[in-house]
Coordinates of C-alpha atoms in Angstrom, one line a residue:
M1 CA 103.2 -88.6 68.5
N2 CA 106.4 -88.2 66.6
R3 CA 107.1 -84.8 65.1
Y4 CA 109.5 -84.3 62.2
I5 CA 110.8 -80.9 61.1
L6 CA 112.5 -80.1 57.8
N7 CA 113.0 -76.4 57.2
H8 CA 114.6 -76.9 53.8
N9 CA 114.0 -73.3 52.8
E10 CA 116.0 -72.1 55.8
V11 CA 119.2 -73.6 54.5
R12 CA 118.6 -73.6 50.7
E13 CA 121.2 -71.7 48.7
E14 CA 120.9 -71.0 45.0
L15 CA 124.2 -71.5 43.2
S16 CA 125.4 -68.9 40.7
E17 CA 126.7 -69.9 37.3
A18 CA 130.2 -69.2 38.4
A19 CA 129.7 -71.4 41.5
L20 CA 128.3 -74.2 39.4
K21 CA 131.4 -74.3 37.2
E22 CA 133.4 -75.4 40.2
Y23 CA 131.5 -78.7 40.3
S24 CA 132.9 -81.5 38.2
L25 CA 131.0 -84.7 39.1
I26 CA 127.4 -85.6 39.4
L27 CA 125.8 -88.6 41.1
L28 CA 122.7 -89.5 38.9
E29 CA 119.5 -90.8 40.3
D30 CA 120.3 -94.3 38.9
G31 CA 123.6 -94.4 40.9
K32 CA 125.9 -93.7 38.0
V33 CA 128.6 -91.0 38.3
N34 CA 129.2 -88.7 35.3
K35 CA 131.2 -85.6 34.5
Y36 CA 129.1 -82.5 35.3
K37 CA 128.7 -79.4 33.2
P38 CA 126.1 -76.7 33.9
G39 CA 123.3 -76.6 31.3
L40 CA 123.2 -80.3 30.4
G41 CA 119.9 -80.8 32.3
L42 CA 121.3 -83.7 34.4
K43 CA 119.5 -84.4 37.7
G44 CA 121.4 -85.6 40.8
K45 CA 123.9 -84.6 43.4
I46 CA 126.9 -82.6 42.3
F47 CA 130.4 -82.7 43.8
K48 CA 133.6 -80.8 43.6
L49 CA 136.7 -82.8 42.7
N50 CA 139.3 -80.9 44.7
D51 CA 140.9 -80.9 48.1
A52 CA 142.6 -78.5 50.5
T53 CA 145.9 -78.4 48.5
V54 CA 147.0 -76.0 45.7
P55 CA 148.9 -76.7 42.5
S56 CA 152.5 -76.1 43.7
V57 CA 155.8 -78.0 44.3
N58 CA 157.0 -76.6 47.6
P59 CA 158.9 -79.1 49.7
Q60 CA 158.4 -77.0 52.8
R61 CA 154.6 -77.5 52.4
Q62 CA 154.4 -81.2 51.5
F63 CA 154.4 -82.5 55.1
I64 CA 151.9 -85.0 56.5
W65 CA 149.1 -83.1 58.2
R66 CA 146.5 -84.9 60.3
G67 CA 147.2 -88.2 58.4
A68 CA 147.1 -86.6 54.9
K69 CA 149.8 -85.6 52.5
P70 CA 149.5 -83.6 49.2
S71 CA 149.5 -85.6 46.0
K72 CA 152.3 -85.2 43.4
G73 CA 152.6 -81.6 42.1
R74 CA 150.5 -80.2 44.9
S75 CA 151.3 -78.6 48.3
W76 CA 149.4 -77.3 51.4
P77 CA 148.5 -73.6 51.0
E78 CA 150.0 -72.7 54.5
D79 CA 152.7 -74.0 56.8
L80 CA 151.8 -76.2 59.7
E81 CA 150.9 -73.4 62.0
G82 CA 148.8 -71.7 59.3
M83 CA 146.9 -74.9 58.6
E84 CA 146.1 -75.4 62.2
N85 CA 145.0 -71.8 62.7
G86 CA 142.8 -72.1 59.6
L87 CA 141.2 -75.2 60.9
K88 CA 140.6 -73.5 64.3
T89 CA 138.9 -70.5 62.6
M90 CA 136.8 -72.8 60.4
K91 CA 135.7 -74.8 63.4
G92 CA 134.7 -71.8 65.4
G93 CA 137.7 -71.1 67.7
S94 CA 138.7 -74.5 69.2
Y95 CA 141.3 -77.2 68.5
Y96 CA 139.1 -79.9 69.9
P97 CA 139.9 -83.0 67.7
T98 CA 136.4 -84.1 66.7
Q99 CA 134.8 -80.6 66.4
K100 CA 132.7 -79.7 63.4
P101 CA 132.4 -76.3 61.9
E102 CA 129.8 -74.0 63.4
A103 CA 128.5 -73.2 59.9
L104 CA 127.7 -77.0 59.3
L105 CA 125.9 -77.3 62.7
E106 CA 124.0 -74.1 62.0
R107 CA 122.6 -75.5 58.7
I108 CA 121.6 -78.8 60.5
I109 CA 119.9 -77.1 63.4
K110 CA 118.1 -74.6 61.2
A111 CA 116.8 -77.4 58.9
S112 CA 115.7 -79.7 61.7
S113 CA 114.3 -77.4 64.4
N114 CA 112.4 -74.2 65.1
E115 CA 113.2 -71.4 67.5
G116 CA 112.4 -72.4 71.0
D117 CA 112.8 -76.2 70.3
L118 CA 115.0 -78.5 72.4
V119 CA 118.3 -79.7 70.9
A120 CA 120.2 -82.5 72.5
D121 CA 123.8 -83.6 72.0
I122 CA 124.6 -86.6 74.1
F123 CA 128.3 -86.6 73.0
C124 CA 128.7 -82.9 73.0
G125 CA 132.6 -82.8 72.8
S126 CA 133.6 -79.1 72.6
G127 CA 130.0 -77.9 72.7
T128 CA 129.6 -76.8 69.0
T129 CA 126.0 -78.0 68.8
L130 CA 125.1 -76.3 72.0
A131 CA 126.8 -73.1 71.2
V132 CA 125.0 -72.9 67.8
A133 CA 121.7 -73.8 69.4
E134 CA 122.1 -71.0 71.9
K135 CA 122.8 -68.5 69.2
L136 CA 119.8 -69.6 67.2
G137 CA 117.4 -69.3 70.1
R138 CA 117.0 -73.1 70.8
K139 CA 117.0 -74.8 74.2
W140 CA 119.6 -77.4 74.6
I141 CA 120.9 -80.4 76.6
G142 CA 124.5 -81.6 76.5
A143 CA 126.2 -84.6 78.0
D144 CA 129.7 -86.2 77.6
L145 CA 131.6 -88.8 79.6
G146 CA 134.9 -86.9 79.3
K147 CA 135.7 -84.2 81.9
F148 CA 137.8 -82.3 79.4
A149 CA 134.8 -82.1 77.1
I150 CA 132.5 -80.8 79.9
H151 CA 135.2 -78.2 80.9
T152 CA 135.6 -77.1 77.2
T153 CA 131.9 -76.9 76.7
R154 CA 131.2 -75.0 79.9
K155 CA 133.9 -72.4 79.1
R156 CA 132.6 -72.1 75.5
M157 CA 129.0 -71.6 76.6
I158 CA 130.0 -68.9 79.1
C159 CA 131.7 -67.0 76.3
V160 CA 128.8 -67.4 73.9
Q161 CA 126.3 -66.1 76.5
R162 CA 128.6 -63.2 77.2
E163 CA 128.7 -62.3 73.5
L164 CA 125.0 -62.6 73.2
K165 CA 124.5 -60.4 76.2
K166 CA 126.8 -57.8 74.6
D167 CA 124.7 -57.9 71.4
E168 CA 121.5 -57.5 73.5
E169 CA 123.0 -54.5 75.2
K170 CA 123.9 -53.0 71.9
E171 CA 120.3 -53.6 70.6
K172 CA 118.9 -51.9 73.8
Q173 CA 121.2 -48.9 73.3
L174 CA 120.2 -48.6 69.7
A175 CA 116.5 -48.9 70.6
Q176 CA 116.9 -46.2 73.3
K177 CA 118.6 -43.9 70.8
E178 CA 115.8 -44.4 68.3
K179 CA 113.2 -43.6 71.1
D180 CA 115.1 -40.5 72.1
F181 CA 115.3 -39.4 68.5
L182 CA 111.5 -39.8 68.0
D183 CA 110.8 -38.0 71.3
L184 CA 113.1 -35.1 70.2
I185 CA 111.4 -34.7 66.8
L186 CA 107.9 -35.0 68.1
H187 CA 108.6 -32.5 70.8
A188 CA 110.2 -30.0 68.4
Y189 CA 107.2 -30.5 66.0
R190 CA 104.8 -30.0 68.9
A191 CA 103.1 -33.3 68.2
D192 CA 101.7 -35.8 70.7
K193 CA 103.0 -39.3 70.8
V194 CA 100.6 -42.1 69.8
E195 CA 100.7 -45.9 70.2
G196 CA 99.2 -48.8 68.3
F197 CA 100.5 -47.9 64.9
R198 CA 103.3 -49.7 62.9
T199 CA 104.6 -46.6 61.0
F200 CA 103.0 -43.6 62.7
H201 CA 104.6 -42.1 65.8
G202 CA 102.6 -39.0 66.7
K203 CA 99.6 -36.8 66.1
K204 CA 99.3 -33.0 65.5
A205 CA 95.9 -31.4 65.1
N206 CA 94.0 -33.8 62.9
R207 CA 97.0 -35.3 61.2
L208 CA 99.1 -38.4 62.0
V209 CA 102.9 -38.0 62.0
A210 CA 105.4 -40.5 60.8
V211 CA 109.1 -39.9 61.5
G212 CA 111.7 -41.3 59.1
P213 CA 114.7 -43.5 60.1
I214 CA 117.7 -42.1 61.9
N215 CA 120.6 -41.0 59.6
L216 CA 118.9 -42.3 56.5
P217 CA 116.9 -40.6 53.8
V218 CA 113.2 -41.2 53.6
T219 CA 112.8 -43.8 50.8
R220 CA 109.9 -44.6 48.5
L221 CA 109.4 -47.9 50.4
F222 CA 109.0 -46.0 53.7
V223 CA 106.4 -43.7 52.2
E224 CA 104.5 -46.7 50.7
E225 CA 104.4 -48.4 54.1
V226 CA 102.9 -45.2 55.6
I227 CA 100.3 -45.0 52.9
Q228 CA 99.4 -48.7 53.1
E229 CA 98.8 -48.5 56.8
E230 CA 96.3 -45.6 56.9
A231 CA 95.6 -44.1 53.5
K232 CA 94.2 -47.1 51.7
S233 CA 90.9 -47.0 53.5
K234 CA 90.7 -43.3 54.3
G235 CA 92.2 -41.6 51.3
I236 CA 95.6 -39.8 51.0
D237 CA 96.6 -36.4 52.2
L238 CA 100.3 -36.8 52.5
A239 CA 102.6 -33.9 53.5
M240 CA 106.3 -34.5 53.4
K241 CA 108.4 -32.2 55.7
Y242 CA 112.1 -31.7 56.2
I243 CA 113.6 -32.3 59.7
P244 CA 115.6 -29.1 60.3
R245 CA 119.0 -29.0 62.1
D246 CA 117.4 -26.7 64.6
V247 CA 115.8 -29.7 66.3
F248 CA 119.1 -30.3 68.1
D249 CA 119.1 -26.7 69.4
K250 CA 117.4 -27.0 72.8
R251 CA 116.8 -23.3 73.1
A252 CA 115.2 -23.1 69.7
V253 CA 112.9 -26.0 70.6
E254 CA 111.9 -24.6 73.9
K255 CA 111.1 -21.2 72.3
N256 CA 109.1 -22.9 69.5
Q257 CA 111.4 -21.5 66.9
V258 CA 111.9 -24.7 64.9
V259 CA 110.2 -24.6 61.5
F260 CA 109.4 -27.9 59.6
H261 CA 109.2 -26.9 56.0
D262 CA 107.4 -29.0 53.4
V263 CA 109.4 -30.8 50.7
S264 CA 109.6 -28.9 47.4
F265 CA 109.6 -30.2 43.9
I266 CA 111.6 -29.1 40.8
E267 CA 110.7 -29.3 37.2
V268 CA 113.5 -28.9 34.6
K269 CA 113.8 -29.2 30.9
P270 CA 117.0 -30.1 29.1
H271 CA 117.7 -28.5 25.7
M272 CA 120.1 -30.5 23.4
K273 CA 122.0 -29.0 20.6
G274 CA 124.7 -31.2 19.1
N275 CA 127.2 -32.1 21.8
S276 CA 126.0 -29.3 24.1
V277 CA 123.2 -29.2 26.6
A278 CA 121.4 -26.4 28.4
V279 CA 119.0 -26.8 31.4
E280 CA 115.9 -24.7 31.9
L281 CA 114.2 -24.5 35.3
T282 CA 110.5 -24.6 34.4
D283 CA 108.8 -24.8 37.8
F284 CA 109.5 -24.9 41.5
S285 CA 106.6 -26.0 43.6
V286 CA 106.4 -25.4 47.3
F287 CA 103.6 -26.2 49.8
Y288 CA 104.9 -24.5 52.9
N289 CA 102.6 -23.8 55.8
Q290 CA 103.7 -21.7 58.8
D291 CA 100.9 -20.3 61.0
S292 CA 97.6 -19.5 59.3
I293 CA 95.8 -16.4 58.0
A294 CA 92.9 -16.9 60.4
H295 CA 95.1 -17.2 63.4
A296 CA 97.1 -14.2 62.4
E297 CA 94.0 -12.1 61.9
A298 CA 92.6 -13.1 65.3
S299 CA 95.9 -12.4 67.2
L300 CA 97.0 -9.2 65.6
N301 CA 96.8 -5.9 67.4
N302 CA 95.6 -2.8 65.7
G303 CA 98.4 -1.1 63.7
S304 CA 100.5 -4.2 63.4
N305 CA 101.2 -6.8 60.7
K306 CA 102.5 -10.4 60.4
I307 CA 104.0 -12.6 57.7
V308 CA 102.2 -15.9 57.2
V309 CA 103.1 -18.9 54.9
E310 CA 100.0 -20.8 53.9
N311 CA 99.5 -23.3 51.1
G312 CA 102.8 -22.3 49.4
Q313 CA 102.2 -18.5 49.5
I314 CA 103.8 -15.9 51.6
I315 CA 101.1 -13.5 52.7
K316 CA 101.5 -10.3 54.8
V317 CA 98.5 -9.8 57.0
I318 CA 98.0 -6.1 58.0
K319 CA 95.6 -4.7 60.6
D320 CA 95.4 -0.9 60.5
K321 CA 94.6 1.5 63.4
N322 CA 90.9 1.0 62.8
G323 CA 91.1 -2.8 62.9
I324 CA 90.6 -3.1 59.1
I325 CA 92.4 -6.2 57.9
R326 CA 94.0 -6.5 54.4
R327 CA 96.2 -9.1 52.9
E328 CA 99.2 -8.7 50.6
T329 CA 100.6 -11.7 48.7
L330 CA 104.4 -11.4 48.5
T331 CA 105.1 -14.4 46.3
K332 CA 103.5 -13.4 42.9
K333 CA 105.1 -16.3 40.9
W334 CA 107.1 -19.4 41.6
T335 CA 110.4 -17.7 40.9
D336 CA 109.9 -15.5 43.9
W337 CA 110.6 -18.5 46.1
I338 CA 114.1 -19.0 44.7
D339 CA 117.2 -17.6 46.3
Y340 CA 119.6 -19.2 43.8
W341 CA 119.9 -22.3 41.7
S342 CA 122.8 -24.2 40.2
V343 CA 123.5 -27.0 37.6
D344 CA 126.2 -29.6 38.1
F345 CA 127.0 -31.0 34.7
V346 CA 129.7 -33.2 36.2
F347 CA 127.6 -34.6 39.0
E348 CA 129.7 -35.2 42.2
N349 CA 132.8 -34.9 40.1
E350 CA 132.3 -38.5 39.0
W351 CA 131.5 -37.9 35.3
Q352 CA 133.0 -41.2 34.2
S353 CA 131.0 -43.3 36.6
F354 CA 127.8 -42.2 35.0
R355 CA 128.8 -42.8 31.4
T356 CA 127.4 -45.6 29.4
K357 CA 127.9 -47.0 25.9
K358 CA 125.1 -44.7 24.7
N359 CA 126.8 -41.6 26.4
R360 CA 124.0 -41.2 28.9
R361 CA 125.0 -38.8 31.6
K362 CA 123.5 -37.5 34.8
I363 CA 123.1 -33.8 35.6
A364 CA 122.2 -32.5 39.1
V365 CA 120.0 -29.4 39.4
K366 CA 119.8 -27.8 42.9
V367 CA 117.5 -25.0 44.0
V368 CA 117.9 -23.1 47.3
D369 CA 114.8 -21.3 48.4
I370 CA 114.5 -18.1 50.4
F371 CA 114.3 -20.0 53.7
G372 CA 117.6 -21.8 52.9
N373 CA 116.1 -25.2 52.1
D374 CA 117.8 -26.9 49.2
T375 CA 116.1 -29.3 46.8
M376 CA 117.9 -31.4 44.2
K377 CA 116.8 -33.3 41.1
I378 CA 118.8 -35.6 38.9
I379 CA 118.1 -35.8 35.2
E380 CA 119.6 -38.1 32.5
V381 CA 120.6 -36.8 29.1
T382 CA 122.0 -38.5 26.0
I383 CA 124.9 -36.7 24.2

């Protein structure tokens, strides 16, 4: 049975308005050729009416190149060596006379085959078809009567496979770095590694743990993916935590001294008066948890005390000489959590980049808590 493949969406490219203006002719469905302008609603195939020359009268660049010569008032954009080098780059690194650009063969192979399919070029020449097929994950067969063609193709395929192997090695190295990073974070957090999840990497107590990407902030998209995997059917109890720098301190990790603090939230209120603005810090919400009151009470010796952070409160648990336990809340109000806070009215010293026609400006408010964690919020004001 014959099988035909046309992956038109693999090679489809939508043209921008600027790109469409470069086209000057259109071949209509009835075979007529008209001048083309975007927006006229004409249907057909559009063409560009230009060539490889530029508007210039340069006698040094009006030579015959590969059987062609610039028309009157036009010249080649480069000298002979530059034109040959440009052709070599376009073709993919070879001067082979009949070679086609790799980009052209890539579109053809993508449109007419799927990954794993067999691609044959019986007159393979310099091996462009085979090289592109190899890069796109296709199997291939090549043949040519000329010994020079076979030599060129063999040499080219060796280079392609070496490059692909280098890329594979880089991917393996990156995958190993990501694995080592996950293992480091889970070990420091005292979480057990889990398998079988798309976004979750570990488990601690009765909670699943998802570690964010390396060297990138945790985005809303990442959080939504985590929620969609587990929380849709079981409800949401999401706790965001900072990964502290201490995770890279081996001694701190081994001594269980690394603390993962929860993400804090800032509430601010801008006050406008004429061309001036003042910023009021109205709330600073923390949900830190470090140890638990129950554990502290059970582990304390008589005549000792321990500081516990539970549900966003700092509590001092005291056990007197007679074993009587009492608790003292040290954070009476939300301002007790703040070490200092600051307002940057010229955010990142790029005031002009945030200005608009309506004079909307961005202000950064940063709060540093008593544990040294900083939280920032950006607000927009109109002056």
